[in-house]
XYZ file of C-alpha atoms in Angstrom:
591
model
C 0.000 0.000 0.000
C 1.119 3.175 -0.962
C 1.200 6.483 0.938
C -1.153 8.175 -0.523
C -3.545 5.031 0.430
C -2.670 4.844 4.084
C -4.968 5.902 6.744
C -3.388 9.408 8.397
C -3.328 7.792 12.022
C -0.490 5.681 10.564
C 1.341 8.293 8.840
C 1.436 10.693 12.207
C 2.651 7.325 14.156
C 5.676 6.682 11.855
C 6.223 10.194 11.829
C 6.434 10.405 15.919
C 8.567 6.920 15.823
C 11.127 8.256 13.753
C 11.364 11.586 15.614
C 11.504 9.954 18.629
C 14.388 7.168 17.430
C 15.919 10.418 16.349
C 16.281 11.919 19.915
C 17.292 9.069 21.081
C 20.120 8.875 18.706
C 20.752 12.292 19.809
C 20.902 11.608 23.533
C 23.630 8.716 22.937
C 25.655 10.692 20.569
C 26.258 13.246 23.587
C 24.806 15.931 21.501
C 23.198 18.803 23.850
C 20.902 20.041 20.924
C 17.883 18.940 21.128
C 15.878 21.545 18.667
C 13.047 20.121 16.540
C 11.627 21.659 13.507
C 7.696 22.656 13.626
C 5.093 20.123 13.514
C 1.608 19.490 12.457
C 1.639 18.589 16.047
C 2.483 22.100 17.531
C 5.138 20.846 19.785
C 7.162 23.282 21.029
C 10.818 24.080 19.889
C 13.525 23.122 22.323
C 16.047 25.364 23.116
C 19.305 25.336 21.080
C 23.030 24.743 23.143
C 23.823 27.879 23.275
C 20.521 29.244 24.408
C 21.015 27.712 27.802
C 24.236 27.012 30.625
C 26.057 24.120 30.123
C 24.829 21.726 33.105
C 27.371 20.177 36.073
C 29.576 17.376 34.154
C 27.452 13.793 33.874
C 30.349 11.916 35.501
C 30.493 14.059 38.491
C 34.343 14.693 37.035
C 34.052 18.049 39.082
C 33.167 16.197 42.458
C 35.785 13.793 42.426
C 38.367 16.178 41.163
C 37.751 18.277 44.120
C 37.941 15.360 46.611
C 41.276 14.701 44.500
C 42.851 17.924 45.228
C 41.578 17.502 49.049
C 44.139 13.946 49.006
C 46.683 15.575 47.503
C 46.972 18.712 49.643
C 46.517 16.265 52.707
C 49.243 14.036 51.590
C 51.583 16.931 50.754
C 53.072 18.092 54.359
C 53.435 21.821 55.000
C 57.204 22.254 55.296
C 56.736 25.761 57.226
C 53.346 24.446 59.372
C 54.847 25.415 62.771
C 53.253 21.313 64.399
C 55.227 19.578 61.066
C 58.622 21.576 62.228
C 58.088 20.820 65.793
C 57.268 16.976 64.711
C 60.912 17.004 62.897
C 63.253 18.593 64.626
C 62.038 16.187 68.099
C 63.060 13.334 65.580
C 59.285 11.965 65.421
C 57.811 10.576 61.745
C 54.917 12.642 60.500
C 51.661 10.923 60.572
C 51.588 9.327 57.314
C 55.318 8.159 56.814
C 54.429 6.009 60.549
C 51.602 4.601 58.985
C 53.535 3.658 55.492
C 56.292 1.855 57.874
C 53.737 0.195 60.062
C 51.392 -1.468 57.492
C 52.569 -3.576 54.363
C 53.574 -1.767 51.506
C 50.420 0.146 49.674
C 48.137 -1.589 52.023
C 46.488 1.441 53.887
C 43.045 2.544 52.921
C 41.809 5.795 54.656
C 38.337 6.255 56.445
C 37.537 9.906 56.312
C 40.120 11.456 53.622
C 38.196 14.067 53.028
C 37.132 14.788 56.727
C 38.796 18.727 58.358
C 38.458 22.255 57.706
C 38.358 23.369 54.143
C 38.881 26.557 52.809
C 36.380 27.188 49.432
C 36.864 28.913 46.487
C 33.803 29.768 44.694
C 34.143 29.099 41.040
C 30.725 29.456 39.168
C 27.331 30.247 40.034
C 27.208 26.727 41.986
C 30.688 25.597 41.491
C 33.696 26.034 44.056
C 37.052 24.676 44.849
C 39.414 24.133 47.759
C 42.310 26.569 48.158
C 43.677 24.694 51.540
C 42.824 21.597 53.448
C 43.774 20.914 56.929
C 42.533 17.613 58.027
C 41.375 16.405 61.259
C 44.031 15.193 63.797
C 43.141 11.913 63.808
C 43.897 9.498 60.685
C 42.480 6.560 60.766
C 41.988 3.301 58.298
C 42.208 -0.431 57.313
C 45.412 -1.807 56.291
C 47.586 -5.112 56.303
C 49.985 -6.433 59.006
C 51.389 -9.279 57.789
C 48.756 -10.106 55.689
C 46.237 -9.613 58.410
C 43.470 -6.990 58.082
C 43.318 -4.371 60.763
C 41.709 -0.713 61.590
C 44.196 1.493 62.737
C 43.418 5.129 63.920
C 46.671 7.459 64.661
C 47.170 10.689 65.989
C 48.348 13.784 63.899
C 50.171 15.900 66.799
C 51.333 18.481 64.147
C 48.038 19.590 64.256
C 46.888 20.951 67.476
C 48.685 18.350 69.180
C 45.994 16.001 68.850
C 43.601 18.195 70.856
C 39.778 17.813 70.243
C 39.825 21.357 68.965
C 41.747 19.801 65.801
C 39.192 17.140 65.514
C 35.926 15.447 64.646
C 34.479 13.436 67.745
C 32.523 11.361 65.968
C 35.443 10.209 63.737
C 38.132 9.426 66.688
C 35.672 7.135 67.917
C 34.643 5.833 65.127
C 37.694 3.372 64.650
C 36.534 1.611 68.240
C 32.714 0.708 66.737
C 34.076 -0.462 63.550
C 36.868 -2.728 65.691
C 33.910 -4.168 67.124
C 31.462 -4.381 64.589
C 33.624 -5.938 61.947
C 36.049 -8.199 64.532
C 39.191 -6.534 63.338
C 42.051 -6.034 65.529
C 42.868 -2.273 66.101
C 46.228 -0.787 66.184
C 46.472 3.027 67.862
C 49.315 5.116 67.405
C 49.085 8.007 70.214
C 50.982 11.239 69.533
C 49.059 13.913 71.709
C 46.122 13.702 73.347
C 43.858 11.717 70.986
C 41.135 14.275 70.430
C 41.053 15.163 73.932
C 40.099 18.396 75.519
C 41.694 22.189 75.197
C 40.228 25.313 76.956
C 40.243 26.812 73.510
C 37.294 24.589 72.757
C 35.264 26.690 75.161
C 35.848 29.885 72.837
C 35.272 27.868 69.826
C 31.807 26.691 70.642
C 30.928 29.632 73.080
C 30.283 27.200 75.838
C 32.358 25.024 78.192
C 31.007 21.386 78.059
C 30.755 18.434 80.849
C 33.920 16.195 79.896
C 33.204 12.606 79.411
C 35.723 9.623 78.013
C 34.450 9.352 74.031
C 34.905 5.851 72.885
C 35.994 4.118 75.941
C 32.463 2.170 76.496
C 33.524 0.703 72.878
C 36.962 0.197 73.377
C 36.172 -1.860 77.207
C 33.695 -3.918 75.018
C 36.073 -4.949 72.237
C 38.551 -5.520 75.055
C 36.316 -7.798 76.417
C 35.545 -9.372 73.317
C 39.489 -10.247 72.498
C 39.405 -8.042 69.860
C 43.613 -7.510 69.814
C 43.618 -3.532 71.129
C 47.554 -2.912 70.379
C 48.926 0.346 71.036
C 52.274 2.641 70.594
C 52.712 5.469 72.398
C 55.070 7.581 69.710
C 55.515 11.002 71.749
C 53.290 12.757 74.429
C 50.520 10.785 75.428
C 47.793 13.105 77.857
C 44.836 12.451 79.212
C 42.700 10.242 77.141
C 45.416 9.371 74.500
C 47.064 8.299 77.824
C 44.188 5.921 78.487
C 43.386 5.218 75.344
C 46.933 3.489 75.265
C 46.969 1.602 78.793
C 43.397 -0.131 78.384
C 45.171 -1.760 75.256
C 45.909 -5.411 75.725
C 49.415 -4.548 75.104
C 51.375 -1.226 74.393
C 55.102 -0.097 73.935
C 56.751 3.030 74.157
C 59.174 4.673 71.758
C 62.449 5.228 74.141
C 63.184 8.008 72.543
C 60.170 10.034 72.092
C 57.498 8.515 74.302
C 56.101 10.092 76.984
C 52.537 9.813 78.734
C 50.272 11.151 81.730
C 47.794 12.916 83.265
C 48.553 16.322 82.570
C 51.683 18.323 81.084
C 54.227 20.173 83.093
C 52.882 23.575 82.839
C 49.763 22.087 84.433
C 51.591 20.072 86.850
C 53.082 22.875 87.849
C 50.460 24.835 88.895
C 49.146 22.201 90.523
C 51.627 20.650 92.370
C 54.507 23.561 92.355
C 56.608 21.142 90.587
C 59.328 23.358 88.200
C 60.755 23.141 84.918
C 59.762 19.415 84.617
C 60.391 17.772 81.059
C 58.164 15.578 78.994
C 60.354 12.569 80.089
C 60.799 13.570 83.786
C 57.399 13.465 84.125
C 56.324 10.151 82.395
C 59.213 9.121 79.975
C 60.105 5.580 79.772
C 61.820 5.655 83.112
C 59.065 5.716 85.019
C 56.191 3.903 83.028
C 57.841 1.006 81.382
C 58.975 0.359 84.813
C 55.825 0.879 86.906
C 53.477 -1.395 84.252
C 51.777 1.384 83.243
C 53.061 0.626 79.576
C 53.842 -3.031 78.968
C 57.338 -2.838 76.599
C 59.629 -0.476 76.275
C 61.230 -0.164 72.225
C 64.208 1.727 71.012
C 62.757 4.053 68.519
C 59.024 3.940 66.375
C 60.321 1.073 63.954
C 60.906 -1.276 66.755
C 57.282 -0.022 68.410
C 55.974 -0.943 65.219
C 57.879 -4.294 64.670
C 56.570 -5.610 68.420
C 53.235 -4.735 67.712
C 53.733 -6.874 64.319
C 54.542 -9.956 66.417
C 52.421 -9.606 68.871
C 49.764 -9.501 66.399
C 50.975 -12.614 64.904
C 49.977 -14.899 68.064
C 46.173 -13.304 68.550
C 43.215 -14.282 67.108
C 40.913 -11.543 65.154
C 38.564 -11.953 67.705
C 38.548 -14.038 71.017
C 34.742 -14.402 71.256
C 34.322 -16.305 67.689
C 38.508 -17.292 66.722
C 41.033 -19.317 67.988
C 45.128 -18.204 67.756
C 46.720 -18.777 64.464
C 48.498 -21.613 63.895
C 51.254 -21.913 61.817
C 53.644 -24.843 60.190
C 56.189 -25.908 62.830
C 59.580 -26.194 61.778
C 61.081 -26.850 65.309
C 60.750 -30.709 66.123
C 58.015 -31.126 69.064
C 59.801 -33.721 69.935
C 63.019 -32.522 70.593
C 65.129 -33.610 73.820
C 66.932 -31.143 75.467
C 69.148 -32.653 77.674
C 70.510 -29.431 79.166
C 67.616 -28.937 81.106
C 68.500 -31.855 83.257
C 71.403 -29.686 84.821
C 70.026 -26.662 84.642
C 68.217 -26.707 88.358
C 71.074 -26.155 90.610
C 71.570 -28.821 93.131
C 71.806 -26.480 95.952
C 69.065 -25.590 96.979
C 70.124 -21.393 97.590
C 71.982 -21.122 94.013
C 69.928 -19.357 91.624
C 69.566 -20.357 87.712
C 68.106 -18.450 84.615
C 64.586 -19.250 83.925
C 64.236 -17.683 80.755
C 66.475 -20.301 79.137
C 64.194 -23.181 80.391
C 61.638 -21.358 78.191
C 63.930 -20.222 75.379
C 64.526 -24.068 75.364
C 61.159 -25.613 75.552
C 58.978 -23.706 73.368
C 59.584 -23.759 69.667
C 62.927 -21.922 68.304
C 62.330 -17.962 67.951
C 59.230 -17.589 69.004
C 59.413 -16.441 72.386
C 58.212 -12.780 73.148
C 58.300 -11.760 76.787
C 55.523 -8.720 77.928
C 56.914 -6.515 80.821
C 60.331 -7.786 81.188
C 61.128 -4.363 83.059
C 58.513 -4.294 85.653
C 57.131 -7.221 88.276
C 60.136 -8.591 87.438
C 59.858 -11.649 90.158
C 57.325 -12.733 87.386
C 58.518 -13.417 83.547
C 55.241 -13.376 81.178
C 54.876 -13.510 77.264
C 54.129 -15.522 74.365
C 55.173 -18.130 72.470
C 54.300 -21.083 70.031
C 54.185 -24.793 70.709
C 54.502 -27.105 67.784
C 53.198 -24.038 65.906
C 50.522 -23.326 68.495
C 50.351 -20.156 70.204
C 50.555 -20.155 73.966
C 50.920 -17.867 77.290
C 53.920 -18.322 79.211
C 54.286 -17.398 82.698
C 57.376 -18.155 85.025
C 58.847 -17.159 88.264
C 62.017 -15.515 88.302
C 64.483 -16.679 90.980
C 67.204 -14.083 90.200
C 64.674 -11.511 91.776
C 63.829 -11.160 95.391
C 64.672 -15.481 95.081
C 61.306 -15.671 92.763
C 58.881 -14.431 95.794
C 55.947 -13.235 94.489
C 55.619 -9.183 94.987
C 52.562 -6.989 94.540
C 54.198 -6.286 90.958
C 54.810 -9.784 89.700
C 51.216 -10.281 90.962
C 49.985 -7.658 89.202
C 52.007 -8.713 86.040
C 50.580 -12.555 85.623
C 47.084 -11.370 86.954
C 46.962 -8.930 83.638
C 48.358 -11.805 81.420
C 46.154 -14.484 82.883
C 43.379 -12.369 81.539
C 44.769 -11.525 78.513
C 45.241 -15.433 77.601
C 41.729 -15.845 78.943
C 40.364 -13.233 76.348
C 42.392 -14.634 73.782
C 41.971 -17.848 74.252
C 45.543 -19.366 74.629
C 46.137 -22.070 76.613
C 48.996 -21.080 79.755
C 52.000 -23.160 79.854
C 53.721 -22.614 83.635
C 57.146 -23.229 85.086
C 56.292 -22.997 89.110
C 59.707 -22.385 91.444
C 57.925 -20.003 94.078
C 58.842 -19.728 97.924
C 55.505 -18.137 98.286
C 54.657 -14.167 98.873
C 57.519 -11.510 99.553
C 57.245 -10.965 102.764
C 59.272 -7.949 104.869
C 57.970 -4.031 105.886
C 58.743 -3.245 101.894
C 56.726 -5.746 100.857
C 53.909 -5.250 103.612
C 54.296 -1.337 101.881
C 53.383 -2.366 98.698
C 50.421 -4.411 99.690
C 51.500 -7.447 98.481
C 48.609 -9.410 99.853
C 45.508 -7.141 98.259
C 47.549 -7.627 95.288
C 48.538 -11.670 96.258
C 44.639 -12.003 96.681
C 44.241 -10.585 93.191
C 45.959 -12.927 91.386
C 44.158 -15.841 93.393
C 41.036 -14.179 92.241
C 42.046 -14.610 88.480
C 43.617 -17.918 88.584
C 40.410 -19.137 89.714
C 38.055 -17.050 87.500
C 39.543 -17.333 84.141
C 38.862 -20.825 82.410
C 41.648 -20.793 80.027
C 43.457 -24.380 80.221
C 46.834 -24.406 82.240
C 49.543 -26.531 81.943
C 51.777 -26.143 84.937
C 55.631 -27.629 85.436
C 57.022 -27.946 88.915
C 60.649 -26.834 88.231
C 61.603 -26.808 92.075
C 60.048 -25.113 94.896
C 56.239 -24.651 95.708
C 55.312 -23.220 98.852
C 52.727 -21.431 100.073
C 49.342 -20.019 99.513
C 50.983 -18.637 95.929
C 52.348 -21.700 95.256
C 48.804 -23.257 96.606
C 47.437 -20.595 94.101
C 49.676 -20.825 90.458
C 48.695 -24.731 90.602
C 46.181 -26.038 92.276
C 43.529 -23.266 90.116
C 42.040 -26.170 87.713
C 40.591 -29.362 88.324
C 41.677 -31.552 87.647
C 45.179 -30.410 87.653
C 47.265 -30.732 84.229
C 51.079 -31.190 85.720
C 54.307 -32.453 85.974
C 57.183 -32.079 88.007
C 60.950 -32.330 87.293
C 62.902 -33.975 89.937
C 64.091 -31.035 91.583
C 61.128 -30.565 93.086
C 60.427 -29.602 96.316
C 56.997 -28.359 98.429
C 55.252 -27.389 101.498
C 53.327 -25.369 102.948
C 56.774 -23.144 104.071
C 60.519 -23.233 103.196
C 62.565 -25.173 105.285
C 64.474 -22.359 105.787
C 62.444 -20.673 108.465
C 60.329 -23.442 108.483
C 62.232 -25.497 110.854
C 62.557 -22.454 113.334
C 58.858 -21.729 113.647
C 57.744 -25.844 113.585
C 61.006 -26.620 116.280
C 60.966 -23.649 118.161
C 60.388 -25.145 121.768
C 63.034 -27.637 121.061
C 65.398 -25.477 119.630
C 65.614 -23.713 122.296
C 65.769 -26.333 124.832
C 68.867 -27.427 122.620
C 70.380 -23.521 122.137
C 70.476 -23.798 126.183
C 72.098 -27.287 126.133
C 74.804 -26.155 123.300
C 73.299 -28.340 120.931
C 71.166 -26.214 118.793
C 73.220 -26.900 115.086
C 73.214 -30.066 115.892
C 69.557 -30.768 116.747
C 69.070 -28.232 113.685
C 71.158 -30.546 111.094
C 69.287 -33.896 111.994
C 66.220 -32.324 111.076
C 67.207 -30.626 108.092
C 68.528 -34.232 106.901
C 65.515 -35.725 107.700
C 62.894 -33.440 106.519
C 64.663 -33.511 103.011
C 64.969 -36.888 102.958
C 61.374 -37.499 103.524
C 60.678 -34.385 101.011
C 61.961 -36.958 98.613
C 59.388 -36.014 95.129
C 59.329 -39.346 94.540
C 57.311 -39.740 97.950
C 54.909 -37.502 97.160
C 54.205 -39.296 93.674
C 53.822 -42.794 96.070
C 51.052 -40.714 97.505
C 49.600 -39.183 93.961
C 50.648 -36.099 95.399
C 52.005 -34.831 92.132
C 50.691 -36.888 89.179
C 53.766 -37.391 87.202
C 57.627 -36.603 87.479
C 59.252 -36.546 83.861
C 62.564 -36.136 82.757
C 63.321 -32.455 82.369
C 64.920 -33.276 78.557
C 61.524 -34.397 77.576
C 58.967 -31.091 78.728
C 59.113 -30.148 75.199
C 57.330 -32.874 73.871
C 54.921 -33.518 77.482
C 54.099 -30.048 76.720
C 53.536 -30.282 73.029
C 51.452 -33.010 72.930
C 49.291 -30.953 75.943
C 48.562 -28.057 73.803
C 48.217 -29.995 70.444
C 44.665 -32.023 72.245
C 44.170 -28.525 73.777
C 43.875 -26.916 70.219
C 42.172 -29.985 68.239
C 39.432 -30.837 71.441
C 38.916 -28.361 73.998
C 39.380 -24.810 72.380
C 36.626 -25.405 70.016
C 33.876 -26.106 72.839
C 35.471 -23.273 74.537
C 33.904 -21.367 71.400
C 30.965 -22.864 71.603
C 30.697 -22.218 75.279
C 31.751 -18.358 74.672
C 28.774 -17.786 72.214
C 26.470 -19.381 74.382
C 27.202 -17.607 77.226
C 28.334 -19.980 79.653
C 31.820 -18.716 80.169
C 32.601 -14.898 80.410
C 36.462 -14.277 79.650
C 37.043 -10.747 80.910
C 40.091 -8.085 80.461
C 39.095 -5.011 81.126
């Protein structure tokens, strides 16, 4: 059919179908003229391209380019900013170049890039751009430790010195929800005080606000959790960047920039009258590597960041849902090591090193002690098993002769909680005379502190695998290994227990016929006999006749009695302890 013959409904639709695949070809062609010519219809004529303002870029080219020159300028440090030439010439990194050393290489991803003060340009009727950036004080991110995914969050101290005045609130505790919410360890690098306050707040918001602690409720919950909380303090740490740090299950201080505390010397010294204090007099590594208020002690930031690495390395992601990592063993589990058969003196007052009975038991290398400079009549760390990570905890005899103080209690009370948390099974080497005892350690409330640790022993639930090396006495000694049941132990044959020393022992049980015997002249002598016979019937292998002690081994051979402990440990009982965590029937607790 023709044309000429067709109906005119039909030749108006074809005529609207091809004007319509027109504009459509058009539209994908890019072309901003959309003009039509006048028809039959009446439909009105477009405007032409140059009849109207070009519109904001399709791609949003303009918005990202903006949010470009925003990472640039904040990755570009101001080599005349007064904070950045402070930040140098005290030998500290700037923000980003510790955060480039810390993570593995081109790992970091940043949470907030684009979060500070802005200064605007306006470019166009709608349009502007941003002539200088300064960024909030605190960075924070995910990034890669050792192939691990973690959130870090670090301080910017060349701005404001980390004040809350040179942050966003919401952002600095941001990092602590996300820890939580996505069970990924946190890492916090404290320069300053980690958005804490500064009386020039009060002028900047025209009122003075009620202080409160922002993001500790999340941070004491992921604690809890064993979500890893590592932290480095990498110059100043005050107020809450100073608490921020010690709530951490484990922190280290760079030697030769860290500092932390309550307040700064210009406010001590209003306070207290206390002059011309520095940063390091006040809390340097002197005093707070050596109190416990900060767990390790490093030379400089690269070591902070390398112990934070390995720490890292024996911790699950979370404690509440993961067990440790495990890795391939190289180290032999069962390996004899026949110099631990010598290595308990046979006199009983001679002292011996006890970190080479765990250098020697636990696989090769992977040994990291925790406080090694305060409590230091307790040794505490990590290490791996066949692979396995595990807590260790030891007495030290080259200290106060291994008596317990209120610092070593402290010390294993804060790592029996952090295995609990973390779920690593404790391997123990037990040579304990009992409590210090004296006016010192009366001073230092040794007993509150005594009673502390007996309070932990028996409320965490971690397993505990305990070695009697040589002397248990006491109600500490009653404490460190009767705290399960049933008991998992072994003894070495250098054993010896009580419930006191025969040193002193013998003069309070004998005392009446001592002194019959002092009057008589015979005193040693009466003394000697029972000496001899006390320690002959203190024989270990006596007390095993009696299942006393349920197994002595040969020292050579802990390696593998241990091993094999912690390899049933892994494969049978850390599992239900998951199971038991997200039910709710155990309650690990750190914090």
């Amino acid at each position: 059919m023709s044309s000429k013959n067709r109906p005119a409904s039909a030749v108006t639709a074809d005529s609207s179908a091809t004007e319509r695949l027109s504009q459509v070809a058009r539209h994908i062609s890019g072309s901003q003229d959309e003009s039509t010519s006048p028809s039959s219809t009446g439909r009105r004529t477009r405007r032409s391209k140059g009849s109207r303002d070009t519109g904001p870029p399709a791609d949003y080219s303009d918005v990202l380019s903006n949010l470009q020159k925003l990472n640039t300028m904040a990755h570009t440090p101001d080599l005349s900013n007064r904070g950045y030439v402070r930040q140098k010439r005290e030998g500290k990194l700037w923000v980003r170049e510790r955060l480039e050393q810390l993570v593995d290489k081109d790992s970091f991803k940043e949470i907030g890039s684009a979060s500070g003060r802005v200064e605007w340009k306006q470019t166009g009727r709608r349009d502007e751009e941003p002539v200088s950036f300064t960024p909030t004080n605190n960075l924070q991110g995910f990034g890669m430790l050792g192939g691990r995914k973690v959130i870090i969050t670090a301080d910017d101290y060349s701005i404001r010195a980390g004040h809350a005045d040179g942050a966003i609130s919401d952002k600095t505790i941001y990092s602590e929800k996300l820890a939580v919410s996505l069970n990924l360890p946190i890492i916090k690098l404290t320069d300053g005080s980690s958005g804490g306050g500064s009386v020039s707040t009060i002028k900047t918001q025209g009122w003075s606000y009620v202080p409160g602690v922002p993001g500790f409720i999340e941070a004491v919950k992921g604690i809890n959790m064993g979500i890893p909380n590592l932290a480095a303090v990498l110059g100043p740490a005050i107020g809450i960047g100073a608490a921020r740090a010690v709530i951490s299950h484990f922190s280290v201080m760079a030697g030769d920039i860290g500092s932390l505390f309550n307040a700064g010397p210009r406010v001590v010294e209003g306070a207290t009258f206390e002059e011309g204090l520095t940063l390091r007099e006040l809390g340097g590594p002197g005093i707070h590597c050596l109190n416990g208020t900060i767990d390790n002690l490093a030379a400089n930031e690269a070591e902070c960041f390398e112990q934070i690495r390995r720490v890292l390395s024996y911790l699950p992601n979370c404690g509440q849902s993961k067990l440790p990592p495990v890795i391939p063993a190289i180290d032999p589990i069962a390996r004899v090591s026949e110099e631990l058969r010598t290595i308990i003196p046979r006199r009983k007052e001679r002292m011996y090193d006890a970190r080479a009975i765990v250098v020697t038991v636990f696989d090769a290398g992977s040994w990291f002690e925790i406080g090694a400079l305060w409590g230091r009549t307790a040794i505490v760390g990590l290490a791996r098993l066949g692979g396995r990570p595990v807590g260790v905890i030891s007495l030290n005899c080259e200290v106060n002769a291994g008596a317990l103080d209120a610092g070593g209690s402290q010390k294993i009370t804060r790592h029996l909680k952090l295995c609990d948390v973390m779920n690593l099974p404790i391997v123990q080497f037990i040579d304990v005379p009992g409590y210090a005892i004296g006016t010192v350690a009366e001073k230092q409330a040794t007993m509150r502190w005594g009673v502390e640790l007996g309070k932990a022993y028996i409320s965490t639930t971690i397993p505990i695998f305990s070695v009697l090396t040589r002397r248990v006495f006491g109600v500490a000694g009653g404490i460190m290994v009767a705290c399960r049941d049933p008991m998992m132990r072994v003894a070495w044959p250098s054993g010896e227990w009580g419930s006191l020393p025969l040193d002193g022992g013998i003069e309070v049980g004998h005392r009446w016929e001592l002194k019959q015997a002092e009057a008589e002249g015979k005193k040693k002598e009466l003394y000697t006999q029972l000496d001899d016979e006390y320690r002959r019937l203190m024989n270990p292998i006596r007390t095993a006749n009696a299942f006393g002690v349920e197994e002595i081994i040969d020292p050579a051979h802990t390696r593998r009695v241990a091993g094999e402990w912690a390899m049933h440990i892994y494969d049978e009982v850390l599992p239900q302890r998951l199971l038991d965590r997200a039910a709710g029937r155990i309650h690990p607790s750190f914090a």
